[in-house]
Tab-separated table of C-alpha atoms in Angstrom:
chain	number	residue	atom	x	y	z
A	1	MET	CA	37.754	104.752	136.994
A	2	MET	CA	35.429	106.268	134.379
A	3	HIS	CA	32.180	104.388	133.791
A	4	THR	CA	32.106	103.535	130.091
A	5	ALA	CA	29.261	101.037	129.821
A	6	ALA	CA	26.647	101.468	127.134
A	7	ASP	CA	23.045	101.472	128.307
A	8	VAL	CA	19.498	101.371	126.915
A	9	GLU	CA	16.323	102.706	128.516
A	10	ARG	CA	12.663	102.858	127.508
A	11	ILE	CA	11.477	106.461	127.885
A	12	ALA	CA	8.710	108.917	127.025
A	13	TYR	CA	10.182	111.719	124.912
A	14	PHE	CA	7.972	114.635	123.846
A	15	GLY	CA	5.054	112.388	124.751
A	16	ARG	CA	6.262	109.620	122.457
A	17	ASN	CA	7.381	106.065	123.138
A	18	SER	CA	11.131	106.107	122.544
A	19	VAL	CA	14.383	104.388	123.357
A	20	LEU	CA	17.402	106.140	124.871
A	21	LEU	CA	20.770	104.637	123.922
A	22	SER	CA	23.713	106.137	125.776
A	23	ASN	CA	27.261	105.835	127.013
A	24	GLU	CA	29.541	108.267	128.852
A	25	LYS	CA	29.977	110.355	125.673
A	26	VAL	CA	26.675	110.520	123.789
A	27	ARG	CA	22.891	110.146	123.961
A	28	ALA	CA	20.754	108.913	121.050
A	29	ILE	CA	16.943	108.917	121.111
A	30	VAL	CA	14.944	106.667	118.750
A	31	ASP	CA	11.168	107.120	118.507
A	32	ASP	CA	8.969	104.144	117.686
A	33	LEU	CA	6.983	106.363	115.324
A	34	GLY	CA	8.834	106.777	112.036
A	35	GLY	CA	12.160	105.753	113.577
A	36	MET	CA	12.706	109.477	114.199
A	37	MET	CA	15.851	110.418	116.125
A	38	PRO	CA	15.192	113.877	117.604
A	39	GLU	CA	18.327	113.772	119.716
A	40	PHE	CA	21.924	112.809	119.122
A	41	SER	CA	23.915	114.751	121.631
A	42	LEU	CA	27.414	114.990	123.036
A	43	LYS	CA	27.463	115.178	126.811
A	44	LYS	CA	28.868	118.448	128.177
A	45	GLY	CA	29.052	119.233	131.890
A	46	LYS	CA	25.590	118.651	133.329
A	47	GLY	CA	23.964	118.965	129.913
A	48	ALA	CA	24.464	117.969	126.303
A	49	VAL	CA	24.848	119.564	122.849
A	50	ASN	CA	22.147	118.153	120.561
A	51	ALA	CA	23.127	118.088	116.887
A	52	HIS	CA	19.774	116.877	115.572
A	53	TRP	CA	16.996	119.118	114.373
A	54	ILE	CA	13.762	119.258	116.352
A	55	PRO	CA	11.337	121.384	114.296
A	56	ASP	CA	9.523	124.017	116.312
A	57	PHE	CA	6.447	122.998	114.329
A	58	ARG	CA	6.672	119.344	115.402
A	59	GLY	CA	3.342	118.101	116.724
A	60	ASN	CA	3.889	117.296	120.401
A	61	SER	CA	0.311	117.080	121.653
A	62	GLY	CA	0.503	113.304	121.801
A	63	LEU	CA	-2.493	113.073	119.471
A	64	PRO	CA	-2.085	110.801	116.443
A	65	TRP	CA	-1.985	112.334	112.972
A	66	SER	CA	-5.371	113.183	111.522
A	67	SER	CA	-5.678	114.621	108.023
A	68	HIS	CA	-8.928	116.291	109.110
A	69	GLU	CA	-7.454	117.867	112.244
A	70	HIS	CA	-3.891	118.547	111.096
A	71	GLY	CA	-3.810	118.441	107.302
A	72	GLN	CA	-4.405	122.112	106.616
A	73	TYR	CA	-1.378	123.284	108.627
A	74	TRP	CA	1.052	120.339	108.485
A	75	LYS	CA	0.119	119.069	104.993
A	76	ALA	CA	1.413	115.507	105.669
A	77	ASN	CA	1.928	113.035	108.494
A	78	ILE	CA	5.697	113.127	108.182
A	79	LEU	CA	5.811	116.878	108.823
A	80	TYR	CA	3.752	116.307	111.977
A	81	ILE	CA	6.248	113.774	113.411
A	82	LEU	CA	9.466	114.978	111.758
A	83	ALA	CA	12.809	115.199	113.606
A	84	GLY	CA	16.534	114.552	113.323
A	85	ASP	CA	17.672	111.406	111.532
A	86	PHE	CA	15.367	108.692	110.207
A	87	PRO	CA	15.350	105.880	107.624
A	88	CYS	CA	13.533	106.427	104.313
A	89	SER	CA	12.269	103.391	102.356
A	90	PRO	CA	10.902	102.107	100.023
A	91	ASN	CA	10.356	105.699	98.899
A	92	PHE	CA	12.696	108.700	99.169
A	93	GLY	CA	10.874	111.905	98.352
A	94	PRO	CA	7.232	112.939	97.882
A	95	ASP	CA	4.347	110.493	97.978
A	96	CYS	CA	3.869	108.492	94.800
A	97	THR	CA	2.305	105.318	93.430
A	98	VAL	CA	4.541	102.429	92.320
A	99	ASP	CA	3.355	98.967	91.219
A	100	GLY	CA	-0.145	100.073	92.215
A	101	VAL	CA	1.041	100.748	95.771
A	102	GLY	CA	0.536	104.200	97.272
A	103	LEU	CA	3.728	105.199	99.080
A	104	PRO	CA	3.833	108.063	101.599
A	105	ALA	CA	6.505	110.750	101.527
A	106	HIS	CA	9.843	109.128	102.487
A	107	GLY	CA	8.226	105.722	102.744
A	108	TRP	CA	6.776	103.484	105.411
A	109	THR	CA	9.945	103.472	107.495
A	110	ALA	CA	9.542	107.220	108.135
A	111	ASN	CA	5.781	107.178	108.755
A	112	GLU	CA	4.724	103.896	110.335
A	113	ARG	CA	5.140	102.847	113.944
A	114	TRP	CA	8.050	100.447	114.421
A	115	ASN	CA	7.692	97.542	116.821
A	116	LEU	CA	10.306	97.401	119.573
A	117	ALA	CA	11.113	93.679	119.470
A	118	SER	CA	13.884	93.637	122.075
A	119	SER	CA	16.566	95.755	123.717
A	120	GLY	CA	19.383	95.400	126.180
A	121	ALA	CA	23.010	95.851	127.119
A	122	ILE	CA	25.293	92.963	126.161
A	123	GLN	CA	28.969	92.039	126.096
A	124	ASP	CA	29.354	93.153	129.740
A	125	GLY	CA	28.054	96.615	128.892
A	126	ASN	CA	30.311	97.120	125.877
A	127	ALA	CA	27.256	97.679	123.670
A	128	ALA	CA	23.574	98.493	124.006
A	129	TYR	CA	20.969	97.912	121.336
A	130	ALA	CA	17.312	98.259	120.412
A	131	LYS	CA	15.818	95.932	117.810
A	132	PHE	CA	12.892	97.328	115.822
A	133	THR	CA	10.763	95.588	113.181
A	134	LEU	CA	8.340	96.867	110.552
A	135	GLU	CA	6.167	94.979	108.075
A	136	SER	CA	4.969	96.337	104.752
A	137	PRO	CA	1.375	97.575	105.104
A	138	ASP	CA	0.677	96.506	101.496
A	139	VAL	CA	1.064	92.878	100.382
A	140	ARG	CA	1.762	94.012	96.820
A	141	MET	CA	5.210	95.152	97.999
A	142	PRO	CA	6.035	92.304	100.412
A	143	LEU	CA	8.969	93.777	102.317
A	144	SER	CA	9.924	93.616	105.966
A	145	TYR	CA	12.454	95.763	107.809
A	146	THR	CA	14.553	94.814	110.821
A	147	LYS	CA	16.647	97.565	112.389
A	148	TYR	CA	19.266	97.320	115.123
A	149	ASP	CA	20.158	100.704	116.649
A	150	VAL	CA	23.369	100.453	118.669
A	151	VAL	CA	25.800	102.410	120.816
A	152	GLN	CA	29.148	101.008	121.844
A	153	ALA	CA	30.928	101.873	125.071
A	154	GLY	CA	33.444	104.695	124.733
A	155	LYS	CA	32.476	105.564	121.140
A	156	PRO	CA	30.913	108.988	120.356
A	157	ALA	CA	28.565	107.469	117.789
A	158	TYR	CA	25.392	105.551	117.138
A	159	TYR	CA	25.061	102.802	114.562
A	160	SER	CA	22.197	101.290	112.642
A	161	ALA	CA	22.031	97.960	110.834
A	162	MET	CA	18.832	97.780	108.798
A	163	THR	CA	17.946	94.589	106.916
A	164	ILE	CA	15.307	94.649	104.169
A	165	GLU	CA	13.790	91.281	103.306
A	166	ASN	CA	11.742	90.597	100.190
A	167	HIS	CA	9.212	87.823	100.869
A	168	GLY	CA	7.854	87.843	97.334
A	169	ASP	CA	8.598	85.786	94.244
A	170	ALA	CA	9.939	88.716	92.192
A	171	PRO	CA	12.741	91.233	92.844
A	172	VAL	CA	11.713	94.683	94.089
A	173	SER	CA	13.636	97.871	93.277
A	174	ILE	CA	13.334	100.534	95.977
A	175	ASN	CA	14.803	103.728	97.385
A	176	LEU	CA	16.763	103.728	100.636
A	177	ALA	CA	18.139	106.662	102.632
A	178	ARG	CA	19.192	107.970	106.015
A	179	HIS	CA	17.772	111.455	106.471
A	180	ASN	CA	20.270	113.025	108.907
A	181	THR	CA	19.111	116.574	109.662
A	182	LEU	CA	21.048	119.062	111.773
A	183	GLY	CA	19.687	121.942	113.799
A	184	SER	CA	20.534	124.324	116.614
A	185	PRO	CA	22.407	124.433	118.920
A	186	PHE	CA	24.974	122.518	116.840
A	187	LEU	CA	24.082	124.082	113.496
A	188	GLN	CA	25.087	127.727	113.244
A	189	ALA	CA	26.021	130.192	110.535
A	190	GLY	CA	29.682	129.560	109.724
A	191	CYS	CA	29.518	125.768	109.957
A	192	ARG	CA	31.420	124.061	107.131
A	193	ILE	CA	30.112	121.227	104.931
A	194	TYR	CA	32.175	118.435	103.343
A	195	VAL	CA	31.062	115.382	101.328
A	196	SER	CA	32.686	112.324	99.771
A	197	ALA	CA	30.977	112.950	96.411
A	198	GLU	CA	33.098	114.356	93.581
A	199	ARG	CA	30.344	115.061	91.022
A	200	CYS	CA	27.268	116.998	92.082
A	201	MET	CA	24.025	118.201	90.559
A	202	THR	CA	21.327	120.647	91.589
A	203	ALA	CA	17.672	119.635	91.749
A	204	PRO	CA	16.023	119.756	88.300
A	205	LYS	CA	12.950	121.771	87.378
A	206	GLY	CA	9.640	120.390	88.543
A	207	THR	CA	10.541	119.801	92.205
A	208	GLU	CA	9.568	121.403	95.524
A	209	PHE	CA	12.615	123.683	95.135
A	210	ASP	CA	11.384	125.461	91.994
A	211	ASP	CA	10.119	128.477	93.940
A	212	THR	CA	12.458	128.372	96.949
A	213	GLY	CA	15.963	128.081	95.515
A	214	ARG	CA	18.896	130.312	94.616
A	215	LEU	CA	20.731	127.630	92.593
A	216	ALA	CA	20.528	126.986	88.860
A	217	GLN	CA	18.289	123.984	88.193
A	218	GLY	CA	19.527	120.648	86.882
A	219	ALA	CA	23.129	121.870	86.660
A	220	GLU	CA	26.177	119.660	87.216
A	221	PHE	CA	29.251	120.878	89.124
A	222	ASP	CA	32.306	119.358	90.784
A	223	SER	CA	32.885	121.423	93.937
A	224	LEU	CA	30.678	122.740	96.738
A	225	LEU	CA	32.857	125.857	96.601
A	226	LYS	CA	31.436	126.846	93.212
A	227	ALA	CA	27.847	125.782	92.654
A	228	PRO	CA	25.979	127.545	89.824
A	229	GLY	CA	23.505	130.208	90.972
A	230	ARG	CA	20.317	131.192	89.169
A	231	ASP	CA	21.756	134.680	88.706
A	232	GLY	CA	24.763	133.209	86.882
A	233	LYS	CA	27.143	133.767	89.796
A	234	PRO	CA	28.875	130.936	91.678
A	235	VAL	CA	27.652	130.055	95.168
A	236	ASP	CA	29.849	128.629	97.940
A	237	LEU	CA	27.748	125.856	99.478
A	238	SER	CA	30.522	124.704	101.798
A	239	ILE	CA	29.725	127.442	104.327
A	240	VAL	CA	26.384	127.513	106.141
A	241	PRO	CA	25.193	131.106	105.593
A	242	GLY	CA	22.429	131.238	108.197
A	243	MET	CA	18.909	132.378	107.349
A	244	ILE	CA	19.080	133.833	103.838
A	245	GLY	CA	15.547	133.170	102.573
A	246	TYR	CA	16.334	130.233	100.264
A	247	THR	CA	15.929	126.464	100.382
A	248	ASP	CA	17.917	124.298	97.942
A	249	PHE	CA	18.830	120.675	97.297
A	250	VAL	CA	21.901	119.153	95.666
A	251	THR	CA	22.956	115.547	95.169
A	252	GLY	CA	26.450	114.152	94.717
A	253	ALA	CA	27.512	110.714	93.490
A	254	ILE	CA	29.881	108.792	95.758
A	255	PRO	CA	32.769	107.449	93.628
A	256	ALA	CA	32.862	103.703	92.959
A	257	HIS	CA	36.445	103.507	94.275
A	258	LYS	CA	35.426	104.592	97.780
A	259	ALA	CA	35.579	101.957	100.503
A	260	LEU	CA	33.834	104.406	102.843
A	261	GLY	CA	31.110	106.903	102.038
A	262	TRP	CA	30.781	109.909	104.331
A	263	SER	CA	29.611	113.449	104.947
A	264	CYS	CA	30.855	115.909	107.543
A	265	VAL	CA	29.682	119.205	109.045
A	266	VAL	CA	32.159	121.107	111.212
A	267	ASN	CA	31.200	123.699	113.804
A	268	PRO	CA	34.521	125.551	114.168
A	269	VAL	CA	33.381	127.454	117.264
A	270	LEU	CA	32.343	124.347	119.186
A	271	LYS	CA	35.218	122.398	117.574
A	272	LEU	CA	32.806	119.594	116.789
A	273	ALA	CA	32.293	117.528	113.650
A	274	TYR	CA	29.068	115.701	112.830
A	275	VAL	CA	30.113	112.768	110.641
A	276	THR	CA	27.964	110.233	108.817
A	277	PHE	CA	29.828	107.186	107.499
A	278	PHE	CA	28.861	103.941	105.792
A	279	PRO	CA	30.447	101.182	103.685
A	280	GLY	CA	31.245	102.370	100.168
A	281	PRO	CA	31.010	100.459	96.887
A	282	ARG	CA	34.564	99.090	96.969
A	283	GLY	CA	34.875	95.759	98.766
A	284	LEU	CA	31.209	95.665	99.756
A	285	PRO	CA	29.894	92.242	100.882
A	286	ASN	CA	27.308	90.786	98.499
A	287	ASP	CA	24.472	90.958	101.004
A	288	GLU	CA	25.044	94.611	101.932
A	289	ILE	CA	23.986	97.955	100.456
A	290	ALA	CA	26.217	100.924	99.604
A	291	LEU	CA	24.456	104.282	99.575
A	292	GLY	CA	25.319	105.957	96.279
A	293	PHE	CA	24.623	109.627	96.949
A	294	ASN	CA	25.412	112.430	99.381
A	295	ASP	CA	22.381	114.734	99.457
A	296	LEU	CA	22.311	118.234	100.941
A	297	TRP	CA	18.969	119.797	101.859
A	298	MET	CA	19.820	123.392	102.726
A	299	GLN	CA	16.807	124.762	104.580
A	300	TYR	CA	17.828	128.377	105.103
A	301	GLY	CA	14.398	129.976	104.612
A	302	GLY	CA	12.421	130.319	101.370
A	303	ARG	CA	9.358	128.192	102.143
A	304	ASN	CA	6.736	130.851	102.788
A	305	PHE	CA	3.946	128.432	103.648
A	306	THR	CA	2.979	126.285	106.618
A	307	PRO	CA	4.355	124.553	108.575
A	308	TRP	CA	7.659	126.195	107.640
A	309	ALA	CA	6.006	129.584	108.096
A	310	LEU	CA	3.388	130.294	110.748
A	311	HIS	CA	0.788	131.170	108.120
A	312	GLU	CA	0.379	130.920	104.363
A	313	GLY	CA	2.485	133.623	102.759
A	314	GLY	CA	4.390	134.231	105.990
A	315	ALA	CA	8.159	134.231	106.460
A	316	ASP	CA	9.856	130.831	106.643
A	317	ARG	CA	11.489	130.683	110.086
A	318	THR	CA	12.964	127.183	109.712
A	319	PHE	CA	16.765	126.741	109.805
A	320	CYS	CA	18.224	123.258	109.369
A	321	LEU	CA	20.594	121.265	107.172
A	322	GLY	CA	19.968	117.792	105.810
A	323	THR	CA	23.141	115.761	105.291
A	324	GLU	CA	21.256	112.837	103.818
A	325	ASN	CA	22.774	109.739	102.228
A	326	ALA	CA	20.692	107.767	99.800
A	327	VAL	CA	20.027	105.428	96.944
A	328	GLY	CA	17.597	107.637	95.045
A	329	ALA	CA	17.284	110.176	92.231
A	330	PHE	CA	17.543	113.487	94.097
A	331	ALA	CA	14.672	113.302	96.627
A	332	ASN	CA	12.053	112.939	93.903
A	333	GLY	CA	10.487	109.647	94.971
A	334	LEU	CA	10.570	106.027	93.855
A	335	ALA	CA	8.380	106.596	90.773
A	336	TYR	CA	10.924	109.169	89.537
A	337	SER	CA	13.784	106.775	90.264
A	338	ARG	CA	12.036	104.008	88.332
A	339	ALA	CA	11.913	106.423	85.372
A	340	HIS	CA	15.536	107.556	85.955
A	341	PRO	CA	17.422	104.408	87.083
A	342	GLU	CA	20.813	106.136	86.891
A	343	LEU	CA	22.072	109.581	87.872
A	344	LEU	CA	25.659	110.829	87.571
A	345	GLY	CA	26.611	107.277	86.563
A	346	THR	CA	25.224	105.817	89.793
A	347	PRO	CA	22.126	103.610	90.308
A	348	THR	CA	19.135	105.358	91.872
A	349	MET	CA	17.604	102.160	93.283
A	350	VAL	CA	18.659	99.095	95.204
A	351	THR	CA	17.131	95.786	94.156
A	352	ILE	CA	16.102	93.304	96.830
A	353	PRO	CA	16.065	89.871	95.122
A	354	ALA	CA	13.098	87.536	95.579
A	355	LYS	CA	13.165	85.568	98.844
A	356	SER	CA	16.350	87.417	99.830
A	357	ALA	CA	17.557	90.219	102.079
A	358	ARG	CA	20.043	93.102	101.969
A	359	THR	CA	21.510	95.096	104.876
A	360	LEU	CA	22.565	98.726	105.243
A	361	ASN	CA	25.189	99.413	107.920
A	362	TYR	CA	25.403	103.059	108.957
A	363	GLY	CA	27.183	105.205	111.529
A	364	THR	CA	26.829	108.758	112.831
A	365	ALA	CA	29.414	110.361	115.119
A	366	LEU	CA	30.038	113.593	117.017
A	367	VAL	CA	33.796	114.106	116.995
A	368	GLU	CA	35.622	116.590	119.239
A	369	LEU	CA	38.208	118.114	116.923
A	370	GLU	CA	41.782	119.042	117.571
A	371	ASP	CA	42.532	122.724	116.854
A	372	ALA	CA	44.137	122.057	113.469
A	373	LEU	CA	41.183	119.982	112.261
A	374	ALA	CA	38.694	122.602	113.444
A	375	ALA	CA	40.576	125.323	111.539
A	376	GLU	CA	41.264	123.573	108.220
A	377	ALA	CA	39.143	122.048	105.465
A	378	ILE	CA	38.429	118.317	105.685
A	379	THR	CA	39.716	116.738	102.463
A	380	ASP	CA	38.875	113.086	103.122
A	381	ILE	CA	37.633	110.633	105.731
A	382	GLU	CA	38.795	107.015	105.683
A	383	ALA	CA	38.540	103.859	107.761
A	384	GLU	CA	41.888	102.593	109.029
A	385	GLY	CA	41.088	99.319	110.712
A	386	ASP	CA	38.512	100.288	113.302
A	387	MET	CA	39.741	103.896	113.408
A	388	LEU	CA	38.071	106.744	111.543
A	389	VAL	CA	40.679	109.108	110.094
A	390	LEU	CA	39.732	112.718	109.327
A	391	LYS	CA	42.207	114.333	106.953
A	392	THR	CA	43.097	117.881	105.931
A	393	ALA	CA	45.736	118.971	103.418
A	394	ARG	CA	48.329	119.216	106.210
A	395	THR	CA	47.283	116.966	109.055
A	396	TYR	CA	44.886	114.268	110.261
A	397	GLN	CA	43.058	113.052	113.345
A	398	ARG	CA	42.323	109.445	114.268
A	399	VAL	CA	39.078	108.756	116.116
A	400	SER	CA	38.355	105.499	117.935
A	401	LEU	CA	35.192	104.333	116.193
A	402	ASP	CA	33.848	101.142	114.652
A	403	ALA	CA	34.727	102.539	111.224
A	404	SER	CA	34.988	99.099	109.596
A	405	PHE	CA	31.582	98.101	111.060
A	406	SER	CA	33.155	94.846	112.239
A	407	GLY	CA	31.804	95.369	115.749
A	408	LEU	CA	28.301	96.117	114.461
A	409	ARG	CA	28.284	93.080	112.169
A	410	GLU	CA	29.525	90.847	115.006
A	411	LEU	CA	26.911	92.219	117.405
A	412	VAL	CA	24.012	91.683	114.997
A	413	SER	CA	25.283	88.183	114.175
A	414	ARG	CA	25.391	87.372	117.871
A	415	LEU	CA	21.865	88.698	118.445
A	416	LEU	CA	20.535	86.628	115.542
A	417	LYS	CA	21.733	83.371	117.103
């Protein structure tokens, strides 16, 4: 009989304090520092295929960030600790000042050290979890974060339930994102990208992509197959081109009629799909958050400065793809979102009411595809009960996942008692 129990283990990973969540299908690593997830891998033979990006410039000396020691090369703490998937809040984008509070790039959740409050396997090994907590370092923005990272037995996925509580007497409007970032060996030239968004827009002028991009700036379009290029020619963003010497960013609004938001990257050679999925706007419980945007950060070269290049003016050697999902205006930061509260008809902030809390439920899966699904374009992904259904124009594939998040909600409710 196959052993299917989910398990959790405290480990040292690249010299960092981390948690390993695993079952017979997948491994997921969560660092205390920044909530970084450098590994989400599908077990293969005696090894595993990691889908998450681990930058070759990641600081792995074990030394804490020092602006004096590391600032010239890495530029910012987050680039020193960066990896894989991580939560971004209350800021999504570059550092900025809001309500008199200085916010680091991608917020406290991506920079501060989370406290591992508890962990364990429960329900007779049917699930394993790690509970992390983080308090606002500035009383002027009195937020606290509680995050449950979970794997369930037999499911090729990890889940996260993150609750944001506002302890203050006034509502606070913030950014919130999951920064899923793919790298080798999963990410290769020829991978295909699909999103649930139907209206998209390129990053406007005045961002970090001004000097790195090939796309027209601030332009709206309705298909990844035909994004506007700066040379006036359409660009097919649905195919990962490999290292081409450009880095671009596009955002897409998730339609209000969607009960499930999602993004998907298919490696047709490995016959694997990396799928992010989360509750959509339709039918959302009042105390939960729906992420409003699919964001694509296409890091295919173009940043000829450190740490992306080995020296200032050198060639960018960094190849990765961000399939980020967010409540934010592009990735321009909370101050920009405060000035632009709506984009493509969708709010760029989530408001946490005074003395109240809101929760984001989120899932990420590595799906082994049937031949037809690996060969054809994904047209939609839906939840059918607790099954995740990947659809093409001609066929579909059901995957046994907690697509309704009922299992995650029940688990967190049980742990709270």
